[in-house]
XYZ file of N, CA, C and O in Angstrom:
636
model
N -20.617 -40.908 8.978
C -20.105 -40.168 7.355
C -20.994 -38.781 7.547
O -20.220 -38.134 7.028
N -22.165 -38.999 8.449
C -22.361 -37.279 8.321
C -22.094 -36.234 8.858
O -21.607 -35.065 8.326
N -20.724 -36.691 9.676
C -20.181 -35.344 10.471
C -18.729 -35.075 9.671
O -18.784 -34.329 9.662
N -18.410 -36.226 9.357
C -17.266 -35.914 7.879
C -17.833 -35.231 6.866
O -17.076 -34.215 6.472
N -19.000 -34.993 6.416
C -19.348 -34.162 5.379
C -19.337 -32.867 5.697
O -19.332 -31.977 4.894
N -20.265 -32.955 6.886
C -19.996 -31.477 7.461
C -19.088 -30.948 7.882
O -18.673 -29.722 7.105
N -17.869 -31.541 8.582
C -16.241 -30.692 8.490
C -16.205 -30.525 7.014
O -15.405 -29.585 6.866
N -15.834 -31.371 5.767
C -15.512 -31.024 4.825
C -16.548 -29.826 4.030
O -15.633 -28.947 3.673
N -17.487 -29.515 4.082
C -18.425 -28.568 3.970
C -18.026 -27.115 4.733
O -17.745 -26.247 4.033
N -17.630 -27.038 5.888
C -17.290 -25.890 6.739
C -15.588 -25.942 6.116
O -15.376 -24.556 5.889
N -14.941 -26.593 5.723
C -13.605 -26.517 5.188
C -13.794 -25.830 4.252
O -12.669 -24.926 3.777
N -14.413 -26.426 3.239
C -14.760 -25.773 1.560
C -15.284 -24.280 1.993
O -14.483 -23.081 1.052
N -16.152 -24.090 3.040
C -16.450 -22.556 2.894
C -15.295 -21.896 3.552
O -15.078 -20.661 3.045
N -14.726 -21.923 4.264
C -13.762 -21.069 5.369
C -12.774 -20.913 3.744
O -12.014 -20.072 3.603
N -12.226 -22.326 3.089
C -11.371 -22.316 2.113
C -11.370 -20.795 1.376
O -10.961 -19.868 0.555
N -12.783 -20.643 0.230
C -13.718 -20.104 0.129
C -13.401 -18.940 0.291
O -13.031 -17.839 -0.362
N -13.877 -18.464 1.566
C -13.639 -16.852 1.575
C -12.227 -16.373 2.136
O -12.348 -15.848 1.760
N -11.518 -17.256 2.174
C -9.862 -17.202 2.253
C -9.721 -16.708 0.668
O -8.951 -15.658 0.935
N -9.885 -17.224 0.124
C -9.735 -17.003 -1.313
C -10.633 -15.928 -1.685
O -9.679 -15.199 -2.374
N -11.051 -15.398 -1.581
C -12.100 -14.129 -1.790
C -11.573 -13.305 -1.017
O -11.599 -12.132 -1.910
N -11.563 -13.599 -0.402
C -10.168 -12.415 0.675
C -9.232 -11.759 0.151
O -8.933 -10.721 0.292
N -8.458 -13.037 -0.103
C -7.173 -12.953 -0.991
C -7.566 -11.677 -1.948
O -6.187 -11.372 -2.229
N -8.433 -12.620 -2.967
C -8.330 -11.954 -3.940
C -9.285 -10.354 -4.387
O -8.554 -9.727 -5.075
N -9.714 -10.464 -3.130
C -10.051 -8.684 -3.082
C -9.089 -7.998 -2.759
O -9.175 -6.328 -2.763
N -7.571 -8.117 -2.162
C -6.794 -7.195 -1.741
C -6.306 -6.335 -2.721
O -5.862 -4.900 -2.463
N -6.232 -6.676 -4.507
C -6.083 -5.346 -5.093
C -6.950 -4.405 -5.240
O -6.330 -3.470 -5.689
N -7.932 -4.839 -4.884
C -8.928 -3.615 -5.026
C -9.179 -2.611 -6.175
O -9.064 -1.668 -6.405
N -8.326 -3.347 -7.587
C -8.481 -2.454 -8.844
C -6.822 -1.924 -8.887
O -6.892 -0.993 -9.626
N -6.467 -2.049 -8.068
C -4.827 -1.073 -7.641
C -3.898 -2.290 -8.571
O -3.275 -1.478 -8.661
N -3.856 -2.880 -9.051
C -2.778 -4.113 -9.798
C -3.193 -5.229 -9.582
O -2.460 -5.220 -8.445
N -3.820 -6.308 -10.219
C -3.704 -7.435 -9.759
C -1.512 -8.213 -10.116
O -1.938 -9.615 -9.035
N -0.891 -7.471 -10.647
C 0.311 -7.947 -10.624
C 0.997 -7.742 -9.036
O 2.398 -7.708 -9.220
N 0.872 -6.854 -8.368
C 1.120 -6.454 -7.476
C 1.116 -7.419 -6.233
O -0.223 -7.549 -5.991
N 1.734 -7.661 -5.342
C 1.512 -8.290 -3.796
C 1.069 -7.579 -3.006
O 1.541 -7.026 -2.508
N -0.459 -7.301 -2.888
C -0.918 -6.791 -1.526
C -1.272 -7.701 -0.531
O -1.220 -8.402 -0.882
N -1.470 -6.568 0.736
C -1.552 -7.185 2.334
C -2.669 -6.109 2.870
O -2.386 -5.216 2.199
N -3.408 -6.888 3.535
C -4.221 -5.836 4.611
C -2.800 -5.337 5.026
O -1.731 -5.283 5.536
N -3.643 -4.071 6.013
C -2.787 -3.178 6.542
C -1.971 -4.051 8.255
O -0.752 -3.961 8.004
N -2.646 -4.881 8.650
C -2.272 -5.567 9.744
C -0.829 -6.551 9.119
O 0.242 -6.606 10.062
N -1.087 -7.096 8.162
C 0.001 -8.207 8.078
C 1.052 -7.647 7.286
O 2.169 -7.819 7.106
N 0.526 -6.486 6.370
C 1.918 -5.392 5.887
C 2.629 -5.137 6.818
O 3.981 -4.503 6.471
N 2.154 -4.259 7.952
C 2.747 -3.830 9.079
C 3.763 -4.917 9.705
O 5.354 -4.626 9.659
N 3.683 -6.149 9.610
C 4.197 -7.304 10.113
C 5.138 -7.560 9.523
O 6.678 -7.494 9.706
N 4.829 -7.743 7.809
C 6.143 -7.790 6.703
C 7.137 -6.969 6.603
O 8.195 -7.106 6.346
N 6.591 -5.839 6.943
C 7.483 -4.150 6.539
C 8.599 -4.710 7.993
O 9.804 -4.197 7.671
N 8.415 -4.563 8.827
C 8.918 -5.108 10.236
C 10.295 -6.072 9.647
O 11.326 -5.801 10.198
N 9.381 -7.531 9.806
C 10.419 -8.224 9.328
C 11.598 -8.784 8.269
O 12.397 -9.123 8.178
N 11.159 -8.198 7.038
C 11.650 -7.934 6.140
C 12.362 -6.494 6.268
O 13.326 -6.516 5.043
N 12.072 -5.848 7.050
C 12.835 -4.649 6.680
C 12.529 -3.328 5.434
O 13.664 -2.742 5.199
N 11.442 -3.665 5.230
C 11.263 -2.957 3.905
C 9.904 -1.705 4.241
O 9.357 -1.797 5.017
N 10.083 -0.664 3.315
C 9.253 0.514 3.825
C 7.785 -0.451 2.900
O 7.800 -0.706 2.296
N 6.880 0.735 3.943
C 5.099 0.089 3.513
C 4.815 1.432 2.756
O 4.821 2.381 2.688
N 4.536 0.987 1.722
C 3.487 1.951 0.665
C 1.616 1.589 1.200
O 1.324 0.848 0.743
N 1.289 2.658 1.309
C 0.070 2.704 1.805
C -0.946 3.504 1.340
O -0.671 4.918 0.936
N -1.652 2.754 0.584
C -2.812 3.699 -0.386
C -4.404 4.033 0.542
O -4.934 2.829 0.508
N -4.521 4.761 0.724
C -6.091 5.219 1.299
C -6.698 5.600 0.125
O -6.864 6.748 -0.201
N -8.297 4.849 0.146
C -8.742 5.374 -0.891
C -10.504 4.928 -0.708
O -10.637 4.231 0.206
N -11.381 5.406 -1.412
C -12.635 5.159 -1.485
C -12.966 4.102 -2.409
O -12.762 5.079 -3.844
N -14.101 3.799 -2.371
C -14.747 3.100 -4.215
C -15.307 4.214 -4.304
O -15.669 4.152 -5.912
N -16.234 5.377 -4.298
C -16.731 6.419 -4.711
C -16.037 7.624 -4.835
O -17.062 8.222 -5.520
N -15.055 7.374 -4.667
C -14.298 8.639 -5.033
C -13.804 8.597 -6.475
O -13.313 7.842 -7.174
N -13.868 10.020 -6.823
C -13.706 10.001 -8.581
C -11.995 9.991 -8.790
O -11.781 9.842 -9.628
N -11.587 10.834 -7.819
C -9.919 11.223 -8.265
C -9.392 9.696 -7.781
O -8.613 9.144 -8.724
N -9.854 8.867 -6.952
C -9.271 7.432 -6.874
C -9.515 6.482 -7.735
O -8.964 5.788 -8.506
N -11.207 6.370 -8.625
C -11.463 5.739 -9.579
C -10.371 6.621 -10.832
O -10.252 5.492 -11.639
N -10.234 7.556 -11.271
C -9.561 8.378 -11.748
C -7.617 7.764 -11.946
O -7.297 7.592 -12.751
N -7.274 7.594 -10.790
C -5.567 7.096 -10.228
C -5.576 5.738 -10.566
O -4.163 5.150 -10.816
N -6.997 4.959 -9.890
C -6.684 3.310 -10.194
C -6.412 2.708 -11.648
O -4.898 2.052 -11.079
N -6.859 2.980 -12.348
C -6.338 2.470 -13.612
C -4.897 2.312 -14.120
O -4.215 1.625 -14.879
N -4.454 3.601 -13.659
C -3.350 4.022 -14.749
C -2.431 3.476 -13.467
O -1.215 3.120 -13.711
N -2.621 3.506 -12.364
C -1.536 2.707 -11.247
C -1.622 1.484 -11.781
O -0.106 0.710 -11.199
N -2.478 0.399 -11.910
C -2.723 -0.875 -12.146
C -1.621 -1.036 -13.221
O -1.158 -1.883 -13.714
N -2.014 -0.090 -14.572
C -1.533 -0.412 -15.902
C 0.526 0.164 -15.809
O 1.100 -0.432 -16.698
N 0.718 0.981 -14.812
C 2.235 0.902 -14.511
C 2.914 -0.398 -14.285
O 2.676 -0.633 -13.181
N 3.729 -0.616 -15.843
C 4.429 -1.481 -15.354
C 5.973 -1.128 -14.790
O 6.383 -2.255 -13.487
N 6.338 0.231 -14.891
C 7.050 0.835 -13.626
C 6.990 0.851 -11.912
O 7.754 0.321 -11.180
N 5.903 1.302 -11.850
C 5.070 0.755 -10.568
C 5.219 -0.628 -10.139
O 5.335 -1.342 -8.842
N 4.906 -1.610 -10.893
C 4.779 -3.088 -10.607
C 6.385 -3.585 -10.397
O 6.019 -4.408 -9.647
N 6.954 -2.800 -10.916
C 8.966 -3.402 -10.609
C 9.070 -2.541 -9.374
O 9.521 -3.283 -8.331
N 8.833 -1.396 -9.033
C 9.292 -0.848 -7.886
C 8.443 -1.591 -6.266
O 9.284 -0.895 -5.854
N 7.193 -1.849 -6.971
C 6.271 -2.446 -5.707
C 6.957 -3.686 -5.075
O 7.176 -3.430 -3.933
N 7.683 -4.199 -5.786
C 8.573 -5.477 -4.991
C 9.651 -5.108 -4.234
O 9.744 -5.610 -3.230
N 9.923 -3.596 -3.990
C 11.181 -3.501 -3.027
C 10.197 -2.553 -1.793
O 10.518 -1.748 -1.044
N 8.908 -2.760 -1.914
C 7.963 -1.963 -0.684
C 6.906 -3.006 -0.149
O 6.346 -4.292 -1.055
N 6.502 -2.881 0.916
C 5.387 -3.846 1.259
C 4.091 -3.066 0.609
O 3.988 -1.968 1.221
N 3.219 -3.570 0.072
C 2.434 -2.796 -0.203
C 0.613 -2.869 0.400
O 0.202 -4.124 0.436
N 0.332 -2.072 0.451
C -1.188 -1.896 1.401
C -2.079 -0.677 0.743
O -1.623 0.062 0.127
N -3.039 -1.430 0.020
C -3.916 -0.290 0.047
C -5.283 -0.716 0.442
O -6.003 -2.171 1.220
N -6.567 0.568 1.081
C -7.111 0.012 1.858
C -8.524 1.294 2.008
O -7.916 2.474 1.995
N -9.663 0.821 1.753
C -10.718 1.736 1.664
C -11.094 1.595 2.881
O -12.319 2.475 2.671
N -10.726 1.413 3.931
C -11.640 1.646 5.117
C -10.902 1.803 6.309
O -11.391 2.582 7.452
N -9.735 2.215 6.176
C -8.874 3.013 7.577
C -9.226 4.555 7.609
O -9.446 5.281 6.722
N -9.534 4.564 8.871
C -9.891 5.725 9.386
C -8.861 6.296 10.601
O -9.181 7.566 11.216
N -8.124 5.660 10.623
C -6.372 5.594 11.900
C -6.205 7.345 11.447
O -5.658 7.691 10.582
N -5.930 7.872 12.668
C -5.659 9.456 12.666
C -4.239 9.817 12.209
O -4.032 10.144 11.709
N -3.706 8.241 12.769
C -2.312 8.450 12.460
C -1.694 8.346 10.600
O -0.655 8.815 10.532
N -2.869 8.054 9.842
C -2.575 7.998 8.681
C -2.910 8.890 7.925
O -3.650 8.893 6.682
N -3.536 10.040 8.828
C -4.122 11.397 7.546
C -3.320 12.539 8.607
O -3.507 13.488 9.361
N -1.683 12.454 8.341
C -1.045 13.545 8.554
C -1.183 14.659 8.201
O -1.509 15.820 8.696
N -2.117 15.168 7.201
C -2.127 16.524 6.855
C -3.902 16.769 6.611
O -4.567 17.494 5.582
N -4.747 16.067 6.982
C -6.374 15.623 6.466
C -6.380 14.123 6.196
O -6.270 13.342 5.744
N -7.794 14.317 5.910
C -8.504 13.145 5.563
C -8.803 12.783 4.237
O -9.807 11.780 3.758
N -8.405 13.506 3.188
C -8.770 13.334 1.978
C -8.278 12.431 1.129
O -7.520 11.570 2.131
N -8.619 11.786 -0.076
C -8.100 10.580 -0.575
C -8.726 10.944 -1.998
O -9.296 11.810 -2.487
N -7.342 10.363 -2.693
C -6.476 9.191 -2.259
C -5.487 9.748 -1.702
O -5.083 10.977 -1.668
N -4.778 9.183 -0.751
C -3.788 9.249 -0.047
C -2.664 8.185 -0.156
O -3.307 7.518 0.206
N -1.333 8.681 -0.555
C -0.452 7.449 -0.739
C 0.743 7.985 0.170
O 1.192 8.866 0.424
N 0.834 7.219 1.467
C 1.680 7.468 2.395
C 3.371 5.802 2.373
O 2.777 5.319 1.806
N 4.544 6.390 2.616
C 5.254 5.833 2.856
C 5.582 5.753 4.703
O 5.474 6.455 5.318
N 5.101 4.226 4.706
C 5.555 3.797 6.588
C 7.144 3.176 6.259
O 7.434 2.299 5.755
N 7.888 3.641 7.606
C 8.997 2.894 7.701
C 9.036 1.224 8.385
O 7.469 1.355 8.429
N 9.843 0.974 8.619
C 9.392 -0.786 9.304
C 8.830 -0.757 10.452
O 8.378 -1.530 11.033
N 9.128 0.636 10.992
C 8.383 0.629 12.590
C 6.884 0.823 12.424
O 6.141 1.101 13.210
N 6.222 1.076 11.251
C 5.051 1.497 11.083
C 4.912 3.276 11.682
O 3.690 3.552 11.000
N 5.773 3.913 11.662
C 5.644 5.294 11.048
C 5.123 6.212 10.124
O 6.200 5.728 8.674
N 4.358 7.104 9.935
C 4.665 7.660 8.604
C 5.711 7.979 8.229
O 6.480 8.995 9.048
N 6.519 8.395 6.875
C 7.620 8.814 6.616
C 7.169 10.123 6.001
O 7.139 10.303 4.695
N 7.466 11.170 6.688
C 6.488 12.339 6.859
C 7.447 13.522 5.149
O 6.948 14.067 4.570
N 8.927 12.909 5.447
C 9.562 13.758 4.357
C 9.595 13.080 3.153
O 9.532 13.654 2.002
N 8.718 12.204 2.379
C 8.364 11.845 1.450
C 6.520 12.055 1.011
O 5.699 11.320 1.044
N 6.693 12.946 -0.048
C 5.130 13.444 -0.366
C 5.230 13.551 -1.798
O 6.217 13.998 -2.547
N 4.181 14.412 -2.518
C 4.443 14.593 -3.982
C 4.777 16.079 -4.024
O 3.889 17.124 -3.377
N 5.592 16.384 -4.179
C 6.698 17.391 -4.373
C 5.914 18.334 -5.007
O 6.289 19.830 -5.202
N 5.546 17.948 -5.975
C 4.755 18.370 -7.298
C 3.387 19.393 -6.938
O 2.510 19.613 -7.848
N 2.772 18.413 -6.227
C 1.315 18.899 -5.452
C 0.968 19.769 -4.893
O 1.899 20.924 -4.700
N 0.141 20.077 -4.383
C -0.904 21.305 -3.450
C -0.250 20.894 -2.343
O -0.307 19.965 -1.681
N 0.104 21.890 -1.311
C 1.166 21.567 -0.156
C -0.052 21.540 0.934
O 0.391 20.979 1.451
N -1.320 21.874 0.747
C -2.331 21.479 1.711
C -2.659 20.222 1.745
O -3.783 19.609 2.379
N -2.293 19.225 0.402
C -2.689 17.898 0.061
C -1.578 17.251 0.017
O -1.232 16.347 -1.192
N -0.341 17.306 0.816
C 0.990 16.793 0.141
C 0.645 14.880 -0.079
O 2.123 14.730 -0.765
N 0.117 14.411 0.780
C 0.246 12.830 0.020
C -0.876 12.914 -1.034
O -1.062 11.458 -1.278
N -1.684 13.617 -1.726
C -2.577 13.371 -3.246
C -1.725 12.928 -4.383
O -0.996 14.261 -4.122
N -2.051 12.414 -4.799
C -0.899 12.165 -6.107
C -1.836 11.991 -7.210
O -2.263 10.695 -7.931
N -2.243 13.086 -7.979
C -2.874 12.833 -9.393
C -1.987 11.914 -10.471
O -3.081 11.562 -11.665
N -0.712 12.003 -10.678
C -0.332 11.536 -11.808
C 0.983 10.503 -11.506
O 0.996 10.339 -10.113
N 0.673 9.543 -12.286
C 1.897 8.154 -11.986
C 3.450 8.743 -11.810
O 3.849 8.068 -10.875
N 3.311 9.702 -12.510
C 4.875 10.274 -12.426
C 5.352 10.755 -11.358
O 6.521 10.482 -10.555
N 4.410 11.108 -10.533
C 4.202 12.351 -9.402
C 4.727 10.180 -8.039
O 5.610 10.395 -7.208
N 3.948 9.100 -8.722
C 3.856 8.222 -7.592
C 5.169 8.166 -7.602
O 6.334 7.493 -6.907
N 5.938 7.587 -9.105
C 7.029 6.787 -9.148
C 8.199 7.678 -8.317
O 9.144 7.488 -8.281
N 8.397 9.460 -9.019
C 9.319 9.782 -7.945
C 9.159 9.755 -6.586
O 10.397 9.796 -6.193
N 8.291 9.550 -5.913
C 8.455 9.260 -4.359
C 8.971 7.996 -3.999
O 8.981 8.091 -3.056
N 8.180 6.856 -4.709
C 8.671 5.983 -4.851
C 10.245 5.875 -4.639
O 10.903 5.110 -4.070
N 10.887 6.236 -5.772
C 12.537 5.932 -6.121
C 13.174 7.321 -4.996
O 14.141 6.826 -4.268
N 12.534 8.080 -4.507
C 12.934 9.172 -3.426
C 13.094 8.203 -1.829
O 14.019 8.256 -1.079
N 12.063 7.484 -2.057
C 11.680 6.448 -0.827
C 13.287 5.611 -0.663
O 13.900 5.459 0.135
N 13.166 4.859 -1.561
C 14.284 3.541 -1.960
C 15.980 4.397 -1.823
O 16.472 3.638 -1.769
N 15.901 5.846 -2.229
C 16.902 5.975 -2.479
C 17.929 6.436 -1.093
O 18.826 6.446 -0.844
N 16.444 6.925 -0.137
C 17.056 7.500 0.720
C 17.602 6.530 2.061
O 18.252 5.996 2.568
N 16.801 5.120 1.935
C 17.161 3.967 2.362
C 18.557 3.568 1.862
O 19.160 2.907 2.508
N 18.509 3.631 0.544
C 20.113 2.754 0.182
C 21.110 4.023 0.426
O 22.006 3.520 1.428
N 20.885 5.413 1.112
C 21.853 6.064 1.421
C 22.202 6.222 3.100
O 22.856 5.903 3.485
N 20.687 5.714 3.630
C 21.081 5.181 4.843
C 21.808 4.282 5.396
O 22.448 4.074 6.188
N 21.741 3.261 4.431
C 22.098 1.913 4.759
C 23.967 2.097 4.320
O 24.919 1.399 5.178
N 23.953 3.008 3.151
C 25.585 3.022 3.106
C 26.394 3.750 4.266
O 27.258 3.899 4.423
N 25.476 5.218 4.803
C 26.091 5.604 5.759
C 26.461 4.876 7.033
O 27.389 5.401 8.074
N 25.270 3.873 7.175
C 25.394 2.977 8.590
C 26.241 1.975 8.526
O 27.243 1.970 9.473
N 27.077 1.931 6.902
C 28.505 1.164 6.542
C 29.505 1.730 7.312
O 30.707 1.072 7.252
N 29.457 2.936 7.155
C 30.588 3.131 7.651
C 31.364 3.709 8.738
O 31.393 3.701 9.245
């Protein structure tokens, strides 16, 4: 009986840890969005042949704190997010995801192979910080541009 109690306790602790980690994925960027960690997101992107939207941020960053609630409250971002595999990470240090520097927040779009789609950036922003988006309208423009490019590519491949 004692062994059963120990096994049940361990199972409940593991389940709690899993649920806590899953609930931590939004990091304040929107509970209505299906978030993934980077590793799972890359796998899902490849499997579903969907682009990945990757937000790199830090908890202490003022610009991140300013963008986060606007992003989370945007119904249009919530709707468009269904067309992407969504990832946000406060911890990534991989230089692959710093195409023009290590500033934050950075919003990158990755293809289903996990490569940064360098052609999609904040066209209204500072050319020295191409992947910095201070306004939701700019994020939405890039999201729509990515989806339109994928649609155009698919149509061209059908011809």
